[in-house]
Coordinates of N, CA and C in Angstrom, one line a residue:
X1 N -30.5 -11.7 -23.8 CA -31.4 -11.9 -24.9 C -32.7 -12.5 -24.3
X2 N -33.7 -12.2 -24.6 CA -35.2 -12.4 -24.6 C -35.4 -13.7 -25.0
X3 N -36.1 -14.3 -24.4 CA -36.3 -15.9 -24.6 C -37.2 -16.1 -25.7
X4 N -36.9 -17.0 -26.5 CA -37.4 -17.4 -27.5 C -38.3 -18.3 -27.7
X5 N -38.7 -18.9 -26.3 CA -40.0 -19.3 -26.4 C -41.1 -18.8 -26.5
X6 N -41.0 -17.6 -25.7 CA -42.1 -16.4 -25.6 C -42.6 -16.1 -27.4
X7 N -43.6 -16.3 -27.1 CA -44.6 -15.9 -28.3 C -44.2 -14.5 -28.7
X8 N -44.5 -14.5 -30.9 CA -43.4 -13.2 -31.4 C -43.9 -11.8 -31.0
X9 N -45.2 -12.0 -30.5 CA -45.7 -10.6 -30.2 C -45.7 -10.2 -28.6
X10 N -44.6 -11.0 -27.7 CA -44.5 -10.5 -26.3 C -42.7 -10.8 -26.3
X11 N -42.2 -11.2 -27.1 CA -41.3 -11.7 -27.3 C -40.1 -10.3 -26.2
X12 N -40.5 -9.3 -26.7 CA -39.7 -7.8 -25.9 C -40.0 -7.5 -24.4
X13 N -41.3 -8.4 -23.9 CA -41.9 -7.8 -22.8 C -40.3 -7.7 -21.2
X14 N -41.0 -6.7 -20.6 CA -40.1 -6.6 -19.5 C -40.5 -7.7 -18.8
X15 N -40.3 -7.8 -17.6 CA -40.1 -9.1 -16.1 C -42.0 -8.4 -15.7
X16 N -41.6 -7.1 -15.5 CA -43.2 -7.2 -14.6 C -44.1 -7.0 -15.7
X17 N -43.6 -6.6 -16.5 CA -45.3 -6.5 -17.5 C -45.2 -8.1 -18.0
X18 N -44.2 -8.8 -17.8 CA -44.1 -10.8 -18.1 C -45.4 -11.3 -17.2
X19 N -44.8 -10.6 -16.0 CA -45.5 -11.1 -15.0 C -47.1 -11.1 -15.0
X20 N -47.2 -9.8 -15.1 CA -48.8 -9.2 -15.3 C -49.3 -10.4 -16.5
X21 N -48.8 -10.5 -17.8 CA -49.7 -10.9 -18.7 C -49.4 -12.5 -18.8
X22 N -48.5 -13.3 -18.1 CA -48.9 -14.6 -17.9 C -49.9 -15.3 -17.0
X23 N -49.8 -14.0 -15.8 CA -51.1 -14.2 -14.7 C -52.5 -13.8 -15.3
X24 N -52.7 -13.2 -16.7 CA -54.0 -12.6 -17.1 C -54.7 -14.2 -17.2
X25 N -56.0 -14.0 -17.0 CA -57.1 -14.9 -17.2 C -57.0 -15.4 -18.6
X26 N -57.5 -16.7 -18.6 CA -57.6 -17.1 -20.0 C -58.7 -16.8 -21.1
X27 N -59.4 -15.7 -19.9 CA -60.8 -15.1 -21.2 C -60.2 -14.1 -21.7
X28 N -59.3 -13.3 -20.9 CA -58.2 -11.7 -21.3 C -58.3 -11.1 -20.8
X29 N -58.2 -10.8 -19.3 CA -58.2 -10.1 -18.1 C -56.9 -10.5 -17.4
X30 N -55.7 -9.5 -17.6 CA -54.2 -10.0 -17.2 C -54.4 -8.9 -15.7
X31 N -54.0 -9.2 -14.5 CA -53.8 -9.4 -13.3 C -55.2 -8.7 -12.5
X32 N -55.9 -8.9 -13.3 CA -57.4 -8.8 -12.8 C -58.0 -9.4 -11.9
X33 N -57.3 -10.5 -11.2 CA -57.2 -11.8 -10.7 C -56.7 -11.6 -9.8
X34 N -55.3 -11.1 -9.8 CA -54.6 -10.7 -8.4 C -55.0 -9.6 -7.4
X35 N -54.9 -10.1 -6.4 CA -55.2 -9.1 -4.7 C -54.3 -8.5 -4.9
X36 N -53.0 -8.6 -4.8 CA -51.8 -7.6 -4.4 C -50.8 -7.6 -5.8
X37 N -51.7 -7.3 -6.8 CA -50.3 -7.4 -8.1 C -49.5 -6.3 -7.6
X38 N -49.1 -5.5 -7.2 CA -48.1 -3.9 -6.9 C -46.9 -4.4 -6.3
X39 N -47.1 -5.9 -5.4 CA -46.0 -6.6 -4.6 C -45.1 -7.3 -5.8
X40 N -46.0 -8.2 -6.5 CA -45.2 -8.9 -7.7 C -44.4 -8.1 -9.0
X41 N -44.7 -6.8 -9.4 CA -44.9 -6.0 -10.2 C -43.2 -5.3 -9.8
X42 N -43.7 -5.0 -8.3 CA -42.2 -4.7 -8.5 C -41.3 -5.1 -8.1
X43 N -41.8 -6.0 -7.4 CA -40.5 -7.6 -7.4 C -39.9 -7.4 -8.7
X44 N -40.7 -8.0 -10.2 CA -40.0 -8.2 -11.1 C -39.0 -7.2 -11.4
X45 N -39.7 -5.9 -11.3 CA -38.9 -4.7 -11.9 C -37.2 -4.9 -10.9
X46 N -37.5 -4.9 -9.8 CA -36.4 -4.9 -9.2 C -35.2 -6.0 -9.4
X47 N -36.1 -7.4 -9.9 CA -35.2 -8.5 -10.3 C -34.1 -8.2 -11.5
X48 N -35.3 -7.5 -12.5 CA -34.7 -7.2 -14.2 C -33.3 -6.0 -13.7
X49 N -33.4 -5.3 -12.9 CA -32.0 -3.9 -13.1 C -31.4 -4.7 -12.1
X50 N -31.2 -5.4 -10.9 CA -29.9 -6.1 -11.0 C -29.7 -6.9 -11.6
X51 N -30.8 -7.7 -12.2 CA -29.7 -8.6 -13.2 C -28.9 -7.8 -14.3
X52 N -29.7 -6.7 -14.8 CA -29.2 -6.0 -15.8 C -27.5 -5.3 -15.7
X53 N -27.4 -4.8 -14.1 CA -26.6 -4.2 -13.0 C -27.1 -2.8 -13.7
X54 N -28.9 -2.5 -13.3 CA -28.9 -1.3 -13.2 C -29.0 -1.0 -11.9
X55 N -29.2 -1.7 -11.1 CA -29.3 -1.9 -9.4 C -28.0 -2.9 -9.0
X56 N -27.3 -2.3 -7.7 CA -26.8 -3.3 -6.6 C -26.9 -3.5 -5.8
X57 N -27.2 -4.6 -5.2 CA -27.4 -5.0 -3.5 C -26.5 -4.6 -3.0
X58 N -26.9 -3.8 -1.6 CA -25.6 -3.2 -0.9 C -25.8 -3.6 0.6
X59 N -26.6 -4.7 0.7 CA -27.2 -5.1 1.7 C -28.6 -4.7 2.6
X60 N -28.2 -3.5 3.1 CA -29.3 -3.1 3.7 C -30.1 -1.9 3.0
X61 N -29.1 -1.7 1.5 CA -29.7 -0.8 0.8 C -29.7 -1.4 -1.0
X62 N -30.1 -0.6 -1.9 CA -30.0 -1.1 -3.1 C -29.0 0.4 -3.5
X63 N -28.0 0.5 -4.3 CA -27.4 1.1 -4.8 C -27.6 1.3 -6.4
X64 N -27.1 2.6 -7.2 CA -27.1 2.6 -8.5 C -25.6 1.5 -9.2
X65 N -26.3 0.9 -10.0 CA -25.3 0.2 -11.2 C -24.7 0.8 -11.7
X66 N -23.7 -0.2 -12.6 CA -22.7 1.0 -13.8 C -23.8 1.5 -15.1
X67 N -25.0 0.3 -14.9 CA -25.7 0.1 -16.4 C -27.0 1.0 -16.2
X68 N -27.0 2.1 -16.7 CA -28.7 2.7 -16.7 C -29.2 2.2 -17.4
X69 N -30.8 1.9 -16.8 CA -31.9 1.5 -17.3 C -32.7 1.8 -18.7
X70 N -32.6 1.4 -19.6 CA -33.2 2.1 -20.9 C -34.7 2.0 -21.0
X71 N -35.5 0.7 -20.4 CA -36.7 0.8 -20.6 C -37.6 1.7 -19.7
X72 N -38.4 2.8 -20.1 CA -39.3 3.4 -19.2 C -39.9 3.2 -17.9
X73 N -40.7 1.8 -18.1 CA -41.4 1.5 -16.5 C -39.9 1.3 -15.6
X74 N -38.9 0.6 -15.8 CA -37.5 0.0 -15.2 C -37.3 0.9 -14.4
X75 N -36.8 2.3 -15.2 CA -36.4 3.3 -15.4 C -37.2 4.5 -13.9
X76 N -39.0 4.1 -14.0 CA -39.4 5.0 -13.6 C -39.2 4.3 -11.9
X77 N -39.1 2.8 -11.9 CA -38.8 2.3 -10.6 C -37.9 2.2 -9.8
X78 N -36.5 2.2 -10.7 CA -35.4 2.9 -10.2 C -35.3 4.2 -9.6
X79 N -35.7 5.2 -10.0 CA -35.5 6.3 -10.3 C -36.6 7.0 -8.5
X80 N -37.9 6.2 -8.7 CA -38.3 6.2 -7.3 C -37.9 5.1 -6.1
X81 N -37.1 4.3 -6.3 CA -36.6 3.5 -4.6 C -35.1 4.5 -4.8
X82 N -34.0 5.1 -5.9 CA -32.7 5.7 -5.5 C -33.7 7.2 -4.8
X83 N -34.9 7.8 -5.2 CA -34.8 8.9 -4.7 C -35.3 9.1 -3.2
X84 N -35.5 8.1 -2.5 CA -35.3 8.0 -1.0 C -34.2 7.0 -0.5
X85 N -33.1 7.3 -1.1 CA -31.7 6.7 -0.3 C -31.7 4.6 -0.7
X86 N -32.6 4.3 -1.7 CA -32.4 2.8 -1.7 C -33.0 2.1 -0.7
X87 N -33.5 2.4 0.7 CA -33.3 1.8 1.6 C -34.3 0.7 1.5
X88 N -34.0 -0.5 1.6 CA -34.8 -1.9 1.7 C -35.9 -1.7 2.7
X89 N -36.1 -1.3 3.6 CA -36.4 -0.5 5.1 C -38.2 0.4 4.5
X90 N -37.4 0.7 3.2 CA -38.6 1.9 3.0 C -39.7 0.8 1.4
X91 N -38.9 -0.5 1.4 CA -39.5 -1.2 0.1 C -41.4 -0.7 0.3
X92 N -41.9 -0.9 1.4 CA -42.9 -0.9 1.3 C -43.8 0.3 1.2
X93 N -43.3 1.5 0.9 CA -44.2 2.4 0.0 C -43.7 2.3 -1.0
X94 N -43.2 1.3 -1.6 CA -43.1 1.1 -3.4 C -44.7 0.1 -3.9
X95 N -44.8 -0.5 -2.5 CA -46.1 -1.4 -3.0 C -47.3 -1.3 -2.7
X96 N -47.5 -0.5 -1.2 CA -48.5 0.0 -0.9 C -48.9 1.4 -1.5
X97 N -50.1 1.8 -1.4 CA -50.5 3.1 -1.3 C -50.5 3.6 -3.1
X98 N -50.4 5.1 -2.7 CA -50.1 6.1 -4.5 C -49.6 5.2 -5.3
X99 N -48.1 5.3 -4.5 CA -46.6 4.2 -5.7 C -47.5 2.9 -6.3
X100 N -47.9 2.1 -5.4 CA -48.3 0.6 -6.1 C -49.2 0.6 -6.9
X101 N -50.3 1.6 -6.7 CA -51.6 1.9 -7.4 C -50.6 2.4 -8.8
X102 N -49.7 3.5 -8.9 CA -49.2 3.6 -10.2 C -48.3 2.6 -10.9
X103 N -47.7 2.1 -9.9 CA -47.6 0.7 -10.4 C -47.8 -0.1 -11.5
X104 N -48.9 -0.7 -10.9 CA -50.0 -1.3 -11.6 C -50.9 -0.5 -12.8
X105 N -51.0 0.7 -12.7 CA -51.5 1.5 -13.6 C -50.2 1.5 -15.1
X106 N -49.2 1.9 -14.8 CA -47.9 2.2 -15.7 C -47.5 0.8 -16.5
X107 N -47.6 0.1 -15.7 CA -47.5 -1.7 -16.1 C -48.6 -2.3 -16.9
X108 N -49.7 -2.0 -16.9 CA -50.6 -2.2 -17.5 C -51.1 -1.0 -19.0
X109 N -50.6 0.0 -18.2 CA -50.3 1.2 -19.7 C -49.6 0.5 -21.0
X110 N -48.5 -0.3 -20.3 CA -47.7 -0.6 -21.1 C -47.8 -2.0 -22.4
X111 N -49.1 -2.7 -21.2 CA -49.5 -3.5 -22.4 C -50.5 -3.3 -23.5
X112 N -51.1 -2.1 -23.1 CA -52.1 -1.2 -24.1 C -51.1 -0.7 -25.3
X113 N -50.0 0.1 -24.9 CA -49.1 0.7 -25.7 C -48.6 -0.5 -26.9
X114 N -48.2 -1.5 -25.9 CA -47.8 -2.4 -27.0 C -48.7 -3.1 -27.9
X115 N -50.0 -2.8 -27.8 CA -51.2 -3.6 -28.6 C -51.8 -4.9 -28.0
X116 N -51.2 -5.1 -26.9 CA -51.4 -6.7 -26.4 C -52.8 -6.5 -25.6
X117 N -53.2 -5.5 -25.4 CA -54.3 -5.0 -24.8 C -55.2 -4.1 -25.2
X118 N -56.4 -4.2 -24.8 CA -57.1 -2.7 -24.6 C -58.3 -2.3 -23.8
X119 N -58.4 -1.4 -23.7 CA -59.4 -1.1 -22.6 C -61.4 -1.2 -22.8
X120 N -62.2 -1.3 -22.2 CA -63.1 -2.0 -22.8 C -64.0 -1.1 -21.6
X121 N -64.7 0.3 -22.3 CA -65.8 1.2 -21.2 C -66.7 0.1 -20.3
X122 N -67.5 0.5 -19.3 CA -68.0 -0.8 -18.3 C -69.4 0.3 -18.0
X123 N -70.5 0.0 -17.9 CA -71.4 0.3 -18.0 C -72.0 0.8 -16.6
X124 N -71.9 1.8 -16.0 CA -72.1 1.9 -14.8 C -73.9 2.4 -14.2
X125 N -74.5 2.2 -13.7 CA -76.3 2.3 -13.4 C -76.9 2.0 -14.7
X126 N -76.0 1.3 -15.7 CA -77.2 0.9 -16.8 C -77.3 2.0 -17.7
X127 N -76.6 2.9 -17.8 CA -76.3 4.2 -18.8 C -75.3 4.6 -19.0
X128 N -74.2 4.7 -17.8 CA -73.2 5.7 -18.5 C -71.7 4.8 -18.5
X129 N -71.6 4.8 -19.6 CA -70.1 4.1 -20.2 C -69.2 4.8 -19.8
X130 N -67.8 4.3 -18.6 CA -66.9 5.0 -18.0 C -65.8 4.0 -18.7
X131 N -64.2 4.5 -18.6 CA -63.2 3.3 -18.5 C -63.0 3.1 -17.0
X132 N -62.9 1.9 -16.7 CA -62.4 1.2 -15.7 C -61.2 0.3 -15.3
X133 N -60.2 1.1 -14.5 CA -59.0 0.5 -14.9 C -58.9 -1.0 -14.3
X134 N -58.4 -1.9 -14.8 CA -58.1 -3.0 -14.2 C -59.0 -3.9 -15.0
X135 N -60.3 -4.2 -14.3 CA -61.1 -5.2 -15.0 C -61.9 -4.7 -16.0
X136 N -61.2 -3.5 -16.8 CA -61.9 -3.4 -17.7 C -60.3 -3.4 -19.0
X137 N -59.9 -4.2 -18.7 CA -58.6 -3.9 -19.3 C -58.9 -5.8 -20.0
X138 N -59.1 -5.6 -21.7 CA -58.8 -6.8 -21.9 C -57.8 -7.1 -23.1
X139 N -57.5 -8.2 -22.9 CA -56.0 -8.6 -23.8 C -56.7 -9.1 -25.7
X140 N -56.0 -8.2 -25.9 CA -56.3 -8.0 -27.5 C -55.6 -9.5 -28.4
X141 N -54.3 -9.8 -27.5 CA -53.7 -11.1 -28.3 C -53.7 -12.2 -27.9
X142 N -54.7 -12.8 -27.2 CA -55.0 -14.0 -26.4 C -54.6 -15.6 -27.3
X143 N -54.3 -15.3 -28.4 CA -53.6 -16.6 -29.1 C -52.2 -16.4 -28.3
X144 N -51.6 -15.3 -28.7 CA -50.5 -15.1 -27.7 C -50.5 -15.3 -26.1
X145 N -51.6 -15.0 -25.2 CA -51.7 -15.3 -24.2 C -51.4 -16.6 -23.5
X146 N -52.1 -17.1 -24.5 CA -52.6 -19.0 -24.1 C -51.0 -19.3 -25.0
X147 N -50.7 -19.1 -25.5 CA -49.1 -19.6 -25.7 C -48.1 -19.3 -24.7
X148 N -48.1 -18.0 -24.3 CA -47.4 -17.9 -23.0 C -47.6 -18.5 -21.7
X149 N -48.7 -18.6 -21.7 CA -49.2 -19.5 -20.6 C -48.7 -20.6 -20.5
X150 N -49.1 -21.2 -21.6 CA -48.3 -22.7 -22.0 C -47.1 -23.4 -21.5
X151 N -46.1 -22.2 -22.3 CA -44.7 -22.2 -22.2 C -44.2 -22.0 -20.3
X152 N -44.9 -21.2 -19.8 CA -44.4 -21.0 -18.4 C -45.1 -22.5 -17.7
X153 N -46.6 -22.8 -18.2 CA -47.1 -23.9 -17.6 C -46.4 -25.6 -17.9
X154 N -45.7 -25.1 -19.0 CA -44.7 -26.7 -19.1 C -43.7 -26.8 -18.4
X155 N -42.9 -25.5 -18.2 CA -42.1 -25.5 -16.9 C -42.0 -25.9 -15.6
X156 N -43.9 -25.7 -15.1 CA -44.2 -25.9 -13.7 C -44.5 -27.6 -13.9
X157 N -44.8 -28.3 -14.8 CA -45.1 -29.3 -15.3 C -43.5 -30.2 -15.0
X158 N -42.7 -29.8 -15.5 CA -40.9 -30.1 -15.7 C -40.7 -30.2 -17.0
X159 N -40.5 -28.9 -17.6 CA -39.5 -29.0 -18.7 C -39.0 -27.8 -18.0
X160 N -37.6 -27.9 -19.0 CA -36.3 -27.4 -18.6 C -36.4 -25.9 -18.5
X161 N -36.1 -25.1 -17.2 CA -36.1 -23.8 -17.8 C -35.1 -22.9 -18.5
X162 N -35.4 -21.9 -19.1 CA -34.7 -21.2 -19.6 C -34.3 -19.8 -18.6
X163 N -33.8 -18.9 -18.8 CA -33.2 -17.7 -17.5 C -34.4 -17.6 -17.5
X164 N -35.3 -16.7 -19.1 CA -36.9 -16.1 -18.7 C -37.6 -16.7 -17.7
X165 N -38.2 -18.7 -18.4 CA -39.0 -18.9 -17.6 C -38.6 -19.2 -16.0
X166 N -37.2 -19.1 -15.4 CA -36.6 -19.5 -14.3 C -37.5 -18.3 -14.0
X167 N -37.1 -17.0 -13.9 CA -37.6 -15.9 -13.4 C -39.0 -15.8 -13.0
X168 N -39.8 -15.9 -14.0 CA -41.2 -16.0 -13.9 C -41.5 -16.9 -12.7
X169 N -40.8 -17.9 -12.7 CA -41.1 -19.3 -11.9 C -41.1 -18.9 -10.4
X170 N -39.6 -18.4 -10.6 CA -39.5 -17.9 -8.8 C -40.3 -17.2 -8.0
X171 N -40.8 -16.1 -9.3 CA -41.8 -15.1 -9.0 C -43.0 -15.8 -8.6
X172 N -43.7 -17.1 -9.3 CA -44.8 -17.0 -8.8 C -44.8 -18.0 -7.9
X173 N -43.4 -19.3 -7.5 CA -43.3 -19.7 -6.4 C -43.5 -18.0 -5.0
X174 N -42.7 -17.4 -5.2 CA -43.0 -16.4 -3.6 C -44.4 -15.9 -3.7
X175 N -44.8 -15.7 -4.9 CA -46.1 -14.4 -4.6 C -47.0 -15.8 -4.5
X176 N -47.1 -17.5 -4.3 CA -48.2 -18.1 -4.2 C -49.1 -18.1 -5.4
X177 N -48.4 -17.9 -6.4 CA -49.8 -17.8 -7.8 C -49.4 -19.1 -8.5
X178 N -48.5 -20.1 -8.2 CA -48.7 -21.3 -9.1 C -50.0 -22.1 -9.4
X179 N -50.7 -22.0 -8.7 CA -52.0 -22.2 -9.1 C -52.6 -21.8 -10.4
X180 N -52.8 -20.2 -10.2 CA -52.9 -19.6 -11.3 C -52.9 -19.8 -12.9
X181 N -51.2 -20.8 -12.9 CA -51.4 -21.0 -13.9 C -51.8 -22.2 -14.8
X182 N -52.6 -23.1 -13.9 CA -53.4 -24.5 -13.7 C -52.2 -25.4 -14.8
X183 N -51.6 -25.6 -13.7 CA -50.5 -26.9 -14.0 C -51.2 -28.0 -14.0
X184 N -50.6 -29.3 -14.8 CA -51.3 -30.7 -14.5 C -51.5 -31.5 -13.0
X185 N -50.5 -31.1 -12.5 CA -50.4 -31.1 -10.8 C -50.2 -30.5 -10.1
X186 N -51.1 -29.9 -9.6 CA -51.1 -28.7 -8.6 C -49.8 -28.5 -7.6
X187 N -49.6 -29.7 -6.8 CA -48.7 -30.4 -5.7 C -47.7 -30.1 -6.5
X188 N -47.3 -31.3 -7.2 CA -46.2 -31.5 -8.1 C -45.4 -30.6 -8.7
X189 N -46.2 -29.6 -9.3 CA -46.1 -28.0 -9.8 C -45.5 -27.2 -8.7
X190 N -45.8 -27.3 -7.8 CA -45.4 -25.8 -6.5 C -44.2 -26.5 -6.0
X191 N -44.4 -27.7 -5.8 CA -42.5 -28.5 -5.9 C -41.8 -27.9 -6.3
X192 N -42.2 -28.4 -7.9 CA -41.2 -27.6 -8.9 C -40.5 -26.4 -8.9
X193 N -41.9 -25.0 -8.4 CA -41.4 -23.9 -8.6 C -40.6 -23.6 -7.5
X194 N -40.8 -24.1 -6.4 CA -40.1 -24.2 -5.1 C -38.4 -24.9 -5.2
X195 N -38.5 -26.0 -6.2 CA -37.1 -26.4 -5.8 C -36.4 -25.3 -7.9
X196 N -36.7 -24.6 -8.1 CA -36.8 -23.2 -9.0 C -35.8 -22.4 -8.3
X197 N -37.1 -21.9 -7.3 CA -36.7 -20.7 -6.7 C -35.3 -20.9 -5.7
X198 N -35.0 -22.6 -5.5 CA -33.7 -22.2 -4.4 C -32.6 -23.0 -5.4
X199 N -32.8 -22.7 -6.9 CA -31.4 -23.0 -8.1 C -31.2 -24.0 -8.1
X200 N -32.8 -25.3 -8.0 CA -32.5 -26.5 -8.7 C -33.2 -26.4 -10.2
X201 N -32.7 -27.0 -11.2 CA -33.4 -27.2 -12.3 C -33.1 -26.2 -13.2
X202 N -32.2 -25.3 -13.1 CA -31.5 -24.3 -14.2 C -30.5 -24.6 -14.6
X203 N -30.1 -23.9 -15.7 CA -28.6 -23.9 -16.6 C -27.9 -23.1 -15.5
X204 N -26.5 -23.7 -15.7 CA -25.7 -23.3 -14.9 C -25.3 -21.6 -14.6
X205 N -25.1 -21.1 -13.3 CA -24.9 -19.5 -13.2 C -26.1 -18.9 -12.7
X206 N -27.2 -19.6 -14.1 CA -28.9 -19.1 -13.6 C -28.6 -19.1 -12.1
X207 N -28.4 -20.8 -11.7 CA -28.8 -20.8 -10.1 C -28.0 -20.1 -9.2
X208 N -26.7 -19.2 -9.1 CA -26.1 -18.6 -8.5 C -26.9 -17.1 -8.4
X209 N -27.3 -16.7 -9.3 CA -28.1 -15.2 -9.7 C -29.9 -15.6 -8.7
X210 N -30.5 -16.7 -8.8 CA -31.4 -17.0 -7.9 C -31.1 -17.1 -6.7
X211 N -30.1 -18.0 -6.0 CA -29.9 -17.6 -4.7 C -29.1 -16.4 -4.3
X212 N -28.5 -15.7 -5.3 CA -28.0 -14.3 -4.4 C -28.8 -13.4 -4.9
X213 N -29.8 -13.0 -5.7 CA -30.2 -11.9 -6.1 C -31.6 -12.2 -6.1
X214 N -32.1 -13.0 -6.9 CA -33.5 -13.3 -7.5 C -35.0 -13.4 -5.7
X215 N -34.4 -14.8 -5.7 CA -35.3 -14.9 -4.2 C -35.2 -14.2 -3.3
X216 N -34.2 -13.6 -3.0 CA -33.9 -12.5 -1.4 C -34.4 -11.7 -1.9
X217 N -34.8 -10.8 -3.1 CA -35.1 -9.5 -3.6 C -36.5 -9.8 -3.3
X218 N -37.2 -11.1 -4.4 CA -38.5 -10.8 -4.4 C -39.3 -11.3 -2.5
X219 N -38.4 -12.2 -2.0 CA -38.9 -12.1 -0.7 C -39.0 -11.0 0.0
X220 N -38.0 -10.2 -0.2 CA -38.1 -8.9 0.5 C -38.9 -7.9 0.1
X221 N -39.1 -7.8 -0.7 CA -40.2 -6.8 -1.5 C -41.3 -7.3 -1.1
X222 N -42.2 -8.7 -0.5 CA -43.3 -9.1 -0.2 C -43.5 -9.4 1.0
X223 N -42.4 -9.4 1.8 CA -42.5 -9.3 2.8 C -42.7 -8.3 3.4
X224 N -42.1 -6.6 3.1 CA -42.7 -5.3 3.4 C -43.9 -5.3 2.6
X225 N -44.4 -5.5 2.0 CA -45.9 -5.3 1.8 C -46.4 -6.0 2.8
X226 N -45.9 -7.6 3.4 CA -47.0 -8.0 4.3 C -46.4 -7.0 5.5
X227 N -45.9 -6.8 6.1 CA -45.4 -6.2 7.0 C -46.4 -4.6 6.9
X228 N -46.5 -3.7 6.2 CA -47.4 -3.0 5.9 C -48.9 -2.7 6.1
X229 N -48.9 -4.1 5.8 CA -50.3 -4.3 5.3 C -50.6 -5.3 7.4
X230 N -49.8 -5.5 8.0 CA -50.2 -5.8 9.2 C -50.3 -4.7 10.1
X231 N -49.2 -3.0 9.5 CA -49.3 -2.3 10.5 C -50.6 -1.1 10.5
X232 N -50.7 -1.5 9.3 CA -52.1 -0.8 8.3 C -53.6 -1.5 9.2
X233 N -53.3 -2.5 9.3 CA -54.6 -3.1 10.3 C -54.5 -3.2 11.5
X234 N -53.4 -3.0 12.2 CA -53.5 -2.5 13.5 C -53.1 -4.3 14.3
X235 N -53.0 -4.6 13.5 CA -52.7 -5.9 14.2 C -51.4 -6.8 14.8

């Protein structure tokens, strides 16, 4: 079940489109902000189908679950890491390149679809009105925004999490965006999401699903992007 703090008009949202629109700016620009959202994006996706058991960890690979995926974007990410063998090995054209750029495109479609967004033409030499994906993407329910914000930012603060905000949390302890979502103490806050991400401060079980599933997935997922992105520069 969907957490019930989440404000009633995100109240359905998936893990990566969570992700995308708690990280949105607080004027209404959701991952406009982020250098590498395609790393975080499909961290989440990949967090949400094993929890779901639309995915298994099979160690050096991810396997299909007993449970198929019903939501679309889930669906479309599964559907591209099973159709090159699962391999953990290959995570990083899920985030670099075509794949992550659609990524981020599909994930952001999705908050248009739902109304939480919309696209806003961008003026280019002073005449001609184009759409522009990304920073021209603004958030249509920003009372909603700044509540979700809230709710994840009282967490990094210390109040209690719930599975949702655990998730979020871990997510933005690895991807380094606690900042982001300007906690009362910066320090204090990254603590928090840190002693999160290794299953202190949850309802019971939560923290067994964080250390075997949650943090080794999203580390892994960002760590072939950095790995990528070092052999991409020659360095």
């Amino acid at each position: 079940m969907r957490s019930e703090r989440w404000s009633t008009p995100t109240r359905d949202l998936t893990l990566p489109e969570r992700v995308a629109w708690v990280l949105g700016n607080e004027d209404g620009r959701p991952v406009s902000s982020l250098t590498e959202p395609a790393g975080l994006l499909v961290a989440a996706a990949l967090v949400e189908l094993l929890l779901d058991a639309s995915l298994l960890d099979a160690g050096s690979t991810f396997r299909q679950g007993p449970v198929d995926p019903t939501d679309p974007l889930l669906g479309w990410v599964a559907e591209g890491l099973m159709r090159g063998g699962g391999r953990k090995a290959d995570l990083g054209h899920a985030v670099t390149g075509p794949r992550g750029a659609q990524m981020i495109r599909h994930t952001m479609d999705r908050l248009v679809d739902r109304g939480l967004a919309h696209r806003e033409p961008r003026r280019v030499f002073g005449y001609l009105a184009m759409p522009v994906f990304g920073s021209a993407l603004r958030v249509h329910e920003t009372a909603a925004l700044h509540h979700d914000r809230a709710v994840v930012r009282a967490v990094l603060d210390g109040a209690d999490p719930d599975e949702d905000t655990a998730m979020i949390t871990v997510l933005l302890h690895h991807g380094r965006r606690v900042r982001a979502l300007h906690p009362l103490d910066v320090h204090a806050a990254a603590a928090r999401a840190r002693g999160v991400a290794n299953g202190r401060f949850v309802p019971p079980g939560i923290d067994q699903d964080i250390i075997r599933l949650v943090s080794p997935t999203v580390q892994a997922v960002l760590a072939a992007l950095t790995a990528t992105e070092v052999l991409s520069s020659g360095r």
